Amino acid sequence: MSIQKLPRRISKEASPPGTFPEPEREPLGPPASGRAKGTRAFTDPPVRARVRLRVWRYGRALLSLVVGIGVWQGVSIFLPSDVASPIEVVRVLIQDLKDGVLLTNTLYSLTRVLVGFFSGLALAVPSAFILRSARWLRDIVDPWIQFARMIPPIALIPLVIVFFGIGELAKISVIFFAVYFIGMVTVYQGIRMIEVVQINAARVLGADGMRLFRKVILPASLPAILTAARLGIATGWTTLVASELIAASHGLGFMITQAGQYFDLPTIYLGIMVIGIIGLALDRVILRLERRLVAWADVVDDQGQTAVMTSLQRR
Amino acid sequence: MAMSESSQENRTASHDGPRGRTDHHAAPGTISIQDVSLAYRGVAGSLQVQVLRDISLEVASGEFVCVVGASGCGKTSLLNCIAGLLKPSMGSIYVGGELVEGPARDRGVVFQQYALFPWLSAIRNVEFALEMRGMERKDRREAAIEYLRLVDMERSADVLPKALSGGMKQRVALARAYAAEPQVLLMDEPFGALDAQTRRRLQIDLLGTWERKPRTVFFITHDVEEAVLLGGRVIVMKASPGEVVSEVEVGLGTKRDSHTLDLPAFAEYKAVVARSLAAAEISTEAGR
Ligand SMILES: Nc1ncnc2c1ncn2[C@@H]1O[C@H](COP(=O)(O)OP(=O)(O)O)[C@@H](O)[C@H]1O
Ligand SMILES: [Mg+2]
């Protein structure tokens, strides 16, 4: 008997009618997604077609940017008292870069968000596993989690100021709170979905205890952990900036508030742009990591688990 | 039929506990199911759903036994009991003379839902079984290739499961089950989700594999033709509660291949099993 020919990667969702039919393009990142390292593809479309596809994609994105900035420029001419023009923003950008204000504020914000993010996620993952393993604990804790989930972290700021003052700890604890809850709930939901059959398969092969956890449960949970990381960094970043708006003497949020007091429009716009761009960059970093570490998972895999999609772009 | 390895005989004889955990006379690779009943606890622990009732079965070492029965009659439950993944409410099961008390490496399982680890390539899935067996890392890859060769999958060694077709996944799953070197192989409708052509090819290849590496096989299916083609003996079950209603010895010899399908006797055995299955279904209806 012979090996069946591998099917070309078949997309599981058909494209909806009326949309531009987009051929399979790196659904999970770099070309070597369908197989483990070290093997050659025979399922990839010809290189030239892929390059053309990519140029076309980036071309459209670039066009959209150029048009967007053009519109912005146009609007700023008609509404000069409300909208700073892109040119002015660039001027402020150069100036703030020169005197280091922008860098300092960015570093403050980034440090806070990363400390809060890593500590929140580091605690969220074990919490999710513990909750998964103990039903009685789940019953006790669940109402509190559901309750805490509904509190926007920003609403805690006044309270946090009472407890921790307005120092670094205050801001970091707000981010920690935000990341911890969304992270724990996401990881918990993810590990609840781990297929029993995979665990059974490991058990009949002789895996148990720690080995079962390390070799099967942990890798099976990795997609959920990375999804949690992505949601966590987004929540953490937006929460941070909001908390800096209220109580801070450094940071991007603070930069905007201060500029608002002086009615310094270009700086307000610059702050908003930088916040958006850094948020985007943080998301991309985790997305990269996700593609690298869980390239084995289909976006919609055999078990019908659907990855959380936060982007319009198919991944 | 060839016996499975005899080296395990000592192991069997050494652990006889006071409560009859071992049976001195049982050879490795035998399955002995004694008066097994199973009830699932119903909703809120109130209603007990009787799934298996008084099942007794003896499977000889090296035998290929097929179990047929309508969907929902308890075949998977029975197999999970043998695998040690479920505990019977009553009765006991011995494999190679030892009481089944939980899952262990001596009973390999091939599940209907492809139970490969999606984060591991085909060969790493097989290596997983070798690692659990305690094989040194440096020896694993070479050994794993041999198991993949057994199911004709060595050329897809480094492919991730998501890029394998259903049939290929089941081949790898079979290689992984073999790699644990179990005494018995338990197969739960392994080809049930495959298209007819692929299924036929996997059936024929399974016969070839079994001839080269004889093992006791306990094979579940709801397809009469599959049961008669593969099994030296076919056990027919009825539902609600699951019971064995009849057994058919399939006298088509132990050497089977695609030509077996053309034998006049093949059609006869198929008819016998089909009749028995139909009768089982009628008795299920009557029991309701
Ligand atoms: N975990 C469970 N809890 C309660 N009932 C179950 C459970 N698993 C299976 N059953 C019931 O037991 C019966 C037998 O199931 P199963 O062994 O899967 O049958 P088969 O494999 O023959 O289709 C079915 O009626 C099914 O609904
Ligand atoms: Mg079943």
XYZ file of C-alpha atoms and ligand atoms in Angstrom:
631
model
C 0.000 0.000 0.000
C 1.201 3.487 -0.556
C 1.097 6.601 1.478
C -1.848 8.719 0.638
C -1.014 12.009 -0.897
C -1.212 14.765 1.585
C -4.064 17.052 0.777
C -3.179 20.654 0.199
C -3.924 22.580 3.273
C -7.625 22.927 3.030
C -9.185 25.839 4.718
C -11.920 24.752 7.041
C -14.141 27.728 6.652
C -15.208 28.552 3.163
C -14.959 32.219 2.406
C -18.330 33.882 2.579
C -19.981 34.707 -0.717
C -19.072 38.045 -2.175
C -15.697 38.335 -0.534
C -12.471 38.277 -2.378
C -11.517 34.609 -2.257
C -8.313 34.598 -0.310
C -6.182 31.577 -0.950
C -4.528 29.874 1.966
C -1.981 32.238 3.261
C 0.098 31.331 6.225
C -2.801 30.506 8.465
C -0.352 29.882 11.265
C 2.675 31.860 10.447
C 5.926 31.042 8.744
C 5.919 28.640 5.811
C 6.805 25.569 7.811
C 3.591 25.515 9.793
C 2.127 22.175 8.768
C 4.986 20.043 9.914
C 7.649 19.852 12.496
C 11.034 21.407 12.005
C 13.429 19.913 9.530
C 11.086 18.593 6.896
C 10.446 20.071 3.522
C 7.106 21.220 2.374
C 5.375 19.655 -0.505
C 2.098 21.263 0.294
C 3.106 24.899 0.006
C 1.917 26.844 -2.979
C 4.674 27.964 -5.341
C 6.895 30.628 -3.843
C 6.173 33.185 -6.510
C 2.438 33.050 -5.947
C 2.976 33.476 -2.256
C 5.225 36.491 -2.721
C 2.671 38.105 -4.994
C -0.028 37.467 -2.456
C 2.041 39.040 0.286
C 2.904 42.121 -1.771
C -0.776 42.554 -2.543
C -1.703 42.247 1.111
C 0.892 44.684 2.367
C 0.082 46.987 -0.515
C -3.502 47.243 0.599
C -2.520 47.847 4.226
C -0.096 50.573 3.165
C -2.701 52.208 0.962
C -5.139 52.228 3.839
C -2.548 53.965 6.046
C -1.708 56.597 3.452
C -5.369 57.390 2.840
C -6.010 57.525 6.586
C -3.235 60.039 7.173
C -4.419 62.025 4.174
C -7.916 62.273 5.600
C -6.470 63.273 8.961
C -4.478 66.067 7.305
C -7.578 67.231 5.462
C -9.722 67.316 8.585
C -7.036 69.202 10.499
C -7.198 71.975 7.935
C -10.936 72.418 8.443
C -10.937 71.989 12.204
C -7.600 73.476 13.297
C -8.759 74.116 16.846
C -9.789 70.495 17.490
C -7.461 68.420 15.381
C -3.701 68.656 15.293
C -2.265 68.026 11.869
C -0.017 65.039 11.316
C 2.832 67.384 10.503
C 2.570 69.127 13.845
C 2.444 65.780 15.598
C 5.621 64.701 13.870
C 7.264 67.944 14.896
C 6.352 67.329 18.540
C 7.463 63.749 18.185
C 10.921 64.825 17.055
C 11.177 67.380 19.803
C 9.994 64.951 22.522
C 12.378 62.352 21.259
C 15.241 64.848 21.398
C 14.685 65.931 24.987
C 13.905 62.359 26.077
C 10.439 63.082 27.474
C 8.779 60.546 25.244
C 11.279 57.825 25.997
C 11.011 58.341 29.755
C 7.233 58.237 29.693
C 7.180 55.180 27.476
C 9.632 53.343 29.692
C 7.585 54.116 32.767
C 4.434 52.806 31.167
C 6.087 49.734 29.695
C 7.778 48.750 32.925
C 4.544 49.034 34.852
C 2.556 47.036 32.369
C 5.143 44.295 32.030
C 5.593 43.823 35.760
C 1.817 43.684 36.245
C 1.360 41.428 33.252
C 3.969 38.848 34.158
C 3.023 38.671 37.807
C -0.678 38.472 36.942
C -0.196 35.730 34.369
C 2.282 33.837 36.534
C -0.349 33.572 39.215
C -3.295 33.088 36.873
C -1.965 29.874 35.327
C -1.446 27.882 38.523
C -4.723 29.262 39.884
C -6.543 27.909 36.859
C -4.975 24.485 37.300
C -5.806 24.396 40.983
C -9.395 25.417 40.301
C -9.656 22.765 37.625
C -8.481 20.061 39.960
C -10.648 20.779 42.963
C -14.355 20.899 42.507
C -15.139 22.039 46.059
C -12.730 24.931 45.726
C -14.340 25.891 42.433
C -17.746 25.999 44.070
C -16.446 28.266 46.800
C -14.429 30.572 44.600
C -16.625 30.832 41.547
C -19.128 33.448 42.748
C -16.226 35.678 43.755
C -14.557 35.306 40.410
C -17.754 36.111 38.582
C -18.164 39.136 40.838
C -14.597 40.338 40.413
C -14.734 39.906 36.670
C -17.473 42.499 36.450
C -15.445 45.207 38.175
C -13.575 47.344 35.711
C -10.046 47.653 37.118
C -10.239 51.427 36.749
C -13.037 51.521 39.303
C -10.547 50.231 41.850
C -8.139 53.099 41.448
C -9.529 55.326 44.203
C -9.425 52.363 46.547
C -5.947 51.409 45.435
C -4.785 54.939 46.155
C -6.151 54.600 49.681
C -4.270 51.335 50.145
C -1.026 51.870 48.281
C -0.806 55.614 47.722
C -0.007 56.807 44.233
C 3.352 55.087 43.889
C 4.335 52.380 41.448
C 2.728 49.654 43.519
C -0.665 51.261 43.037
C -0.529 51.206 39.264
C 1.022 47.775 39.079
C -1.584 46.277 41.360
C -4.371 47.581 39.145
C -2.792 45.918 36.137
C -2.157 42.774 38.112
C -5.815 42.621 39.021
C -6.877 43.076 35.414
C -4.476 40.490 33.992
C -5.008 37.981 36.757
C -8.756 37.680 36.343
C -8.939 37.603 32.595
C -5.945 35.251 32.519
C -7.324 32.825 35.042
C -10.742 32.632 33.454
C -9.280 32.138 29.968
C -6.818 29.461 31.026
C -9.472 27.689 33.052
C -11.873 27.607 30.117
C -9.064 26.363 27.901
C -7.990 23.476 30.094
C -11.582 22.453 30.612
C -11.601 21.774 26.883
C -8.616 19.434 26.937
C -9.788 16.257 25.378
C -10.296 13.429 27.826
C -9.270 11.049 25.080
C -5.773 12.547 24.958
C -5.360 12.108 28.670
C -6.679 8.560 28.419
C -4.298 7.841 25.559
C -1.411 8.961 27.742
C -2.615 6.942 30.702
C -2.852 3.693 28.774
C 0.694 4.293 27.584
C 1.762 4.419 31.201
C 1.825 8.148 31.950
C 0.605 9.274 35.336
C 1.107 11.908 38.006
C 3.731 14.508 37.245
C 4.664 12.938 33.929
C 1.093 13.119 32.728
C 0.971 16.757 33.752
C 4.293 17.771 32.225
C 4.057 15.786 29.015
C 0.368 16.043 28.181
C -1.697 18.441 30.254
C 0.791 21.300 30.096
C 1.416 21.212 26.335
C -2.302 20.762 25.754
C -2.876 23.919 27.810
C -0.355 26.029 25.967
C -2.831 27.466 23.425
C -5.085 28.596 26.256
C -2.159 30.138 28.113
C -1.090 32.088 25.064
C -4.627 33.234 24.394
C -4.742 34.404 27.994
C -1.464 36.232 27.488
C -2.822 38.024 24.474
C -6.028 39.073 26.156
C -4.062 39.941 29.280
C -1.567 42.224 27.607
C -4.361 44.073 25.808
C -6.340 44.535 29.003
C -3.212 45.372 30.972
C -2.064 48.029 28.549
C -5.383 49.799 28.246
C -5.922 49.644 31.986
C -2.487 51.030 32.674
C -2.920 54.050 30.499
C -6.269 54.735 32.110
C -4.754 54.488 35.575
C -1.982 56.873 34.566
C -4.614 59.356 33.458
C -5.855 59.487 37.012
C -2.831 59.269 39.226
C 0.715 59.491 37.958
C 3.642 61.801 37.459
C 5.135 59.851 34.563
C 3.906 57.635 31.790
C 2.044 57.996 28.537
C -1.330 58.442 30.206
C 0.115 61.172 32.363
C 1.646 62.815 29.292
C -1.791 63.115 27.737
C -3.471 64.432 30.872
C -0.781 67.037 31.330
C -0.978 68.130 27.696
C -4.734 68.396 28.094
C -4.293 70.874 30.944
C -2.175 73.098 28.686
C -4.408 72.448 25.711
C -1.371 71.148 23.874
C -3.185 69.384 21.033
C -0.221 67.897 19.130
C 1.107 66.213 22.291
C -2.318 64.747 23.042
C -2.461 63.282 19.572
C 1.111 62.083 19.800
C 0.378 60.336 23.099
C -2.640 58.606 21.635
C -0.664 57.438 18.624
C 2.197 56.085 20.712
C -0.173 54.242 23.023
C -1.873 52.605 20.054
C 1.370 51.669 18.356
C 2.954 50.174 21.460
C -0.215 48.235 22.209
C -0.174 46.879 18.691
C 3.489 45.934 19.005
C 2.897 44.095 22.286
C 0.064 42.162 20.704
C 2.215 41.244 17.717
C 4.992 39.954 19.948
C 2.621 37.562 21.679
C 1.012 36.594 18.387
C 4.458 35.702 17.062
C 5.134 33.627 20.104
C 1.777 31.934 19.751
C 2.433 31.056 16.142
C 5.792 29.649 17.029
C 4.777 27.659 20.076
C 1.379 26.377 19.047
C 1.808 26.004 15.323
C 0.541 22.472 15.874
C -2.953 23.646 16.687
C -5.389 24.391 13.933
C -7.264 27.631 14.227
C -10.297 25.425 14.329
C -8.913 22.070 15.298
C -10.237 18.544 15.101
C -12.074 18.848 18.346
C -13.942 21.887 17.133
C -12.254 24.160 19.626
C -12.265 27.628 18.265
C -9.358 29.879 18.947
C -10.244 33.316 20.175
C -10.006 35.639 17.256
C -9.647 39.257 18.141
C -8.662 40.437 14.731
C -10.589 40.843 11.520
C -7.705 39.199 9.752
C -7.831 35.463 9.576
C -4.747 34.229 11.253
C -2.144 -18.662 15.995
C 1.150 -17.408 17.207
C 1.587 -16.634 20.832
C 2.700 -13.276 22.002
C 6.037 -13.065 23.717
C 6.520 -15.627 26.391
C 9.004 -13.573 28.375
C 6.169 -12.109 30.369
C 5.272 -15.418 31.919
C 7.468 -14.926 34.973
C 5.916 -11.602 35.713
C 2.519 -13.184 35.785
C 3.476 -15.874 38.209
C 5.269 -13.678 40.714
C 2.495 -11.491 42.154
C -0.096 -13.723 43.550
C -1.866 -11.922 46.310
C -4.248 -13.337 48.829
C -7.354 -12.123 47.042
C -6.819 -14.003 43.825
C -5.184 -11.222 41.905
C -3.389 -13.624 39.672
C -4.254 -16.820 37.969
C -1.306 -19.175 37.661
C -2.683 -20.891 34.639
C -3.308 -17.830 32.509
C -0.841 -17.168 29.732
C 0.205 -13.623 28.879
C -2.078 -12.071 26.333
C -5.237 -13.721 27.572
C -8.288 -11.712 28.532
C -10.722 -13.077 31.018
C -13.891 -11.130 31.677
C -15.852 -12.533 34.590
C -19.461 -11.524 35.259
C -18.852 -7.884 34.541
C -21.694 -5.456 35.085
C -21.492 -1.732 34.784
C -23.918 0.969 35.754
C -23.407 4.628 35.110
C -24.737 6.902 37.759
C -27.538 8.909 36.249
C -28.322 12.565 36.668
C -27.789 13.830 40.229
C -26.782 10.338 41.309
C -30.379 9.237 41.390
C -31.025 6.848 38.541
C -28.606 4.070 37.782
C -28.284 3.263 34.121
C -27.350 -0.360 33.629
C -25.015 -0.430 30.649
C -23.431 -3.889 30.894
C -24.929 -6.961 32.531
C -23.134 -10.163 33.428
C -20.629 -10.172 30.641
C -18.308 -13.150 30.652
C -15.763 -13.708 27.934
C -12.519 -15.570 27.499
C -10.026 -14.479 24.879
C -7.054 -16.711 24.162
C -3.565 -15.412 23.704
C -2.961 -14.242 20.155
C -6.617 -14.362 19.249
C -8.278 -11.692 17.108
C -11.742 -11.144 18.525
C -14.277 -8.744 17.110
C -17.230 -7.397 19.037
C -20.226 -6.144 17.092
C -23.298 -4.464 18.406
C -25.572 -1.550 17.731
C -24.314 1.843 18.647
C -24.942 2.533 22.326
C -24.941 -1.108 23.407
C -21.933 -0.632 25.651
C -19.003 -1.730 23.485
C -16.862 1.261 24.373
C -17.767 0.888 28.032
C -16.628 -2.739 27.951
C -13.379 -1.843 26.231
C -12.719 0.948 28.715
C -13.206 -1.551 31.525
C -10.563 -3.826 30.012
C -8.291 -0.817 29.491
C -8.705 0.090 33.140
C -10.177 3.477 32.314
C -13.515 2.453 33.833
C -14.156 0.293 36.844
C -16.882 -2.332 36.520
C -19.615 -2.084 39.140
C -19.400 -5.833 39.564
C -17.233 -8.658 38.340
C -13.581 -8.616 37.443
C -11.303 -8.642 34.453
C -7.945 -10.361 34.190
C -5.419 -9.699 31.481
C -2.545 -12.156 31.296
C -3.851 -13.532 34.562
C -3.592 -10.235 36.415
C -6.512 -8.335 37.792
C -7.150 -5.099 35.933
C -7.073 -2.252 38.413
C -6.267 0.727 36.256
C -4.732 1.652 32.953
C -1.328 0.149 32.265
C 1.105 -0.347 29.446
C 0.254 -4.015 28.968
C -3.043 -3.016 27.366
C -2.694 -0.787 24.347
C -5.681 1.158 23.088
C -6.478 2.637 19.700
C -9.342 5.076 20.096
C -11.953 5.975 17.541
C -11.285 9.689 17.871
C -7.724 10.049 16.743
C -6.059 10.388 20.077
C -2.639 11.486 18.835
C -0.953 14.307 20.708
C -1.316 17.186 18.253
C 1.825 18.964 19.473
C 4.016 15.987 18.638
C 5.012 14.844 15.164
C 4.127 11.306 14.129
C 7.448 9.916 15.250
C 7.385 11.843 18.525
C 3.998 10.364 19.264
C 5.548 6.934 18.905
C 8.580 8.005 20.923
C 6.221 9.052 23.700
C 5.214 5.411 24.107
C 8.865 4.350 24.088
C 9.737 6.937 26.706
C 6.935 5.714 28.956
C 8.402 2.247 28.536
C 11.655 3.618 29.866
C 13.691 3.497 26.679
C 16.754 5.761 26.582
C 16.406 8.903 24.523
C 19.218 7.987 22.130
C 17.572 4.706 21.143
C 14.084 6.044 20.723
C 14.143 7.549 17.292
C 15.539 4.492 15.611
C 13.070 2.216 17.363
C 10.196 4.567 16.574
C 11.015 4.472 12.881
C 10.665 0.696 12.996
C 7.188 0.967 14.489
C 6.220 3.528 11.874
C 7.538 1.211 9.186
C 5.240 -1.470 10.556
C 2.247 0.647 9.556
C 3.895 2.076 6.464
C 4.198 5.591 7.876
C 7.957 6.049 8.120
C 7.926 8.609 5.343
C 5.650 10.912 7.322
C 7.696 10.627 10.493
C 8.123 14.361 11.042
C 4.649 15.443 10.056
C 2.347 16.924 12.677
C -1.012 15.188 13.186
C -2.986 18.124 11.820
C -1.368 17.575 8.425
C -2.219 13.857 8.382
C -5.417 12.412 6.946
C -7.697 10.381 9.180
C -6.345 7.088 7.889
C -2.766 8.182 8.427
C -3.546 9.333 11.938
C -4.956 5.917 12.769
C -1.868 4.240 11.350
C 0.314 6.347 13.616
C -1.991 5.645 16.543
C -1.596 1.928 15.847
C 2.188 2.286 15.657
C 2.127 4.130 18.979
C 0.007 1.399 20.560
C 2.397 -1.259 19.283
C 5.374 0.724 20.539
C 4.243 0.216 24.110
C 4.630 -3.540 23.425
C 1.343 -4.382 25.118
C 0.099 -7.909 25.730
C -3.226 -7.060 24.179
C -4.438 -4.435 21.757
C -7.835 -2.920 22.363
C -9.287 -1.190 19.342
C -12.458 0.873 19.607
C -13.957 1.299 16.145
C -10.591 2.560 14.925
C -11.731 2.833 11.326
C -15.249 4.018 12.066
C -14.647 7.586 10.951
C -12.861 6.738 7.712
C -14.228 6.605 4.199
C -14.940 3.169 2.754
C -11.816 2.891 0.611
C -9.409 4.014 3.295
C -11.131 1.780 5.785
C -10.748 -1.258 3.556
C -7.061 -0.542 3.025
C -6.459 -0.113 6.735
C -8.295 -3.356 7.462
C -6.117 -5.298 5.043
C -2.992 -3.610 6.368
C -4.010 -4.336 9.945
C -4.248 -8.031 9.022
C -0.726 -7.824 7.598
C 0.591 -6.062 10.677
C -1.068 -8.579 12.941
C 0.514 -11.429 11.015
C 3.973 -9.903 11.374
C 3.469 -8.915 15.005
C 0.925 -11.247 16.516
C -0.965 -9.868 19.487
C -4.228 -10.549 21.177
C -6.622 -8.093 19.578
C -9.965 -7.049 21.001
C -11.582 -5.139 18.183
C -14.857 -3.260 18.409
C -16.940 -2.385 15.394
C -20.520 -1.966 14.343
C -19.714 -3.120 10.821
C -20.504 -6.801 10.277
C -18.283 -7.120 7.239
C -15.332 -5.666 9.114
C -15.935 -8.037 12.017
C -16.012 -11.125 9.783
C -13.032 -10.050 7.725
C -10.821 -9.408 10.743
C -12.049 -11.595 13.555
C -11.301 -15.230 14.192
C -14.332 -15.007 16.412
C -17.158 -12.504 16.398
C -19.033 -11.661 19.555
C -22.483 -10.175 19.142
C -23.862 -7.827 21.751
C -27.315 -6.462 22.385
C -28.218 -3.204 24.072
C -30.102 -2.049 27.201
C -28.434 -3.566 29.073
C -25.421 -4.656 27.105
C -25.139 -8.418 27.022
C -23.374 -10.982 24.894
C -26.016 -12.771 22.865
C -23.963 -15.025 20.641
C -20.549 -15.911 19.361
C -19.614 -16.919 15.845
C -16.384 -18.783 15.106
C -15.231 -17.490 11.728
C -13.665 -20.476 10.012
C -11.772 -18.553 7.380
C -8.352 -19.446 8.710
C -5.881 -17.157 10.388
C -4.255 -15.950 7.211
C -6.560 -13.301 5.816
C -6.136 -10.735 3.100
C -8.176 -8.965 0.467
C -8.940 -12.309 -1.220
C -10.775 -13.433 1.875
C -13.534 -11.062 0.816
C -14.174 -13.121 -2.329
C -14.596 -16.462 -0.556
C -18.111 -17.874 -0.670
C -17.737 -18.755 2.995
C -17.104 -15.094 3.743
C -20.574 -14.140 2.583
C -22.043 -16.968 4.613
C -20.346 -15.902 7.805
C -21.447 -12.379 7.164
C -25.029 -13.524 6.833
C -24.793 -15.544 10.045
C -23.438 -12.599 12.017
C -25.925 -10.196 10.474
C -28.802 -12.479 11.424
C -27.530 -12.777 14.930
C -27.198 -9.023 15.177
C -30.727 -8.524 13.865
C -32.025 -11.013 16.432
C -30.125 -9.115 19.132
C -31.807 -5.911 18.106
C -35.224 -7.511 18.210
C -34.544 -8.817 21.700
C -33.455 -5.322 22.694
C -36.751 -3.943 21.446
C -38.644 -6.661 23.291
C -36.773 -5.880 26.481
C -37.909 -2.284 26.480
N -20.099 8.583 31.136
C -21.335 8.107 30.931
N -22.316 8.423 31.780
C -23.562 7.945 31.591
N -23.923 7.153 30.572
C -22.992 6.812 29.678
C -21.642 7.267 29.806
N -20.919 6.773 28.765
C -21.789 6.035 28.045
N -23.028 6.051 28.574
C -24.192 5.345 28.069
O -23.882 3.979 28.076
C -24.381 3.357 26.922
C -23.269 2.616 26.215
O -22.325 3.529 25.711
P -21.059 3.063 24.907
O -20.293 2.110 25.751
O -20.349 4.259 24.453
O -21.709 2.281 23.690
P -21.110 1.923 22.253
O -19.640 2.093 22.299
O -21.542 0.525 22.026
O -21.745 2.850 21.279
C -25.016 4.424 26.064
O -26.389 4.351 26.204
C -24.487 5.700 26.644
O -25.455 6.703 26.544
Mg -18.392 3.319 21.084
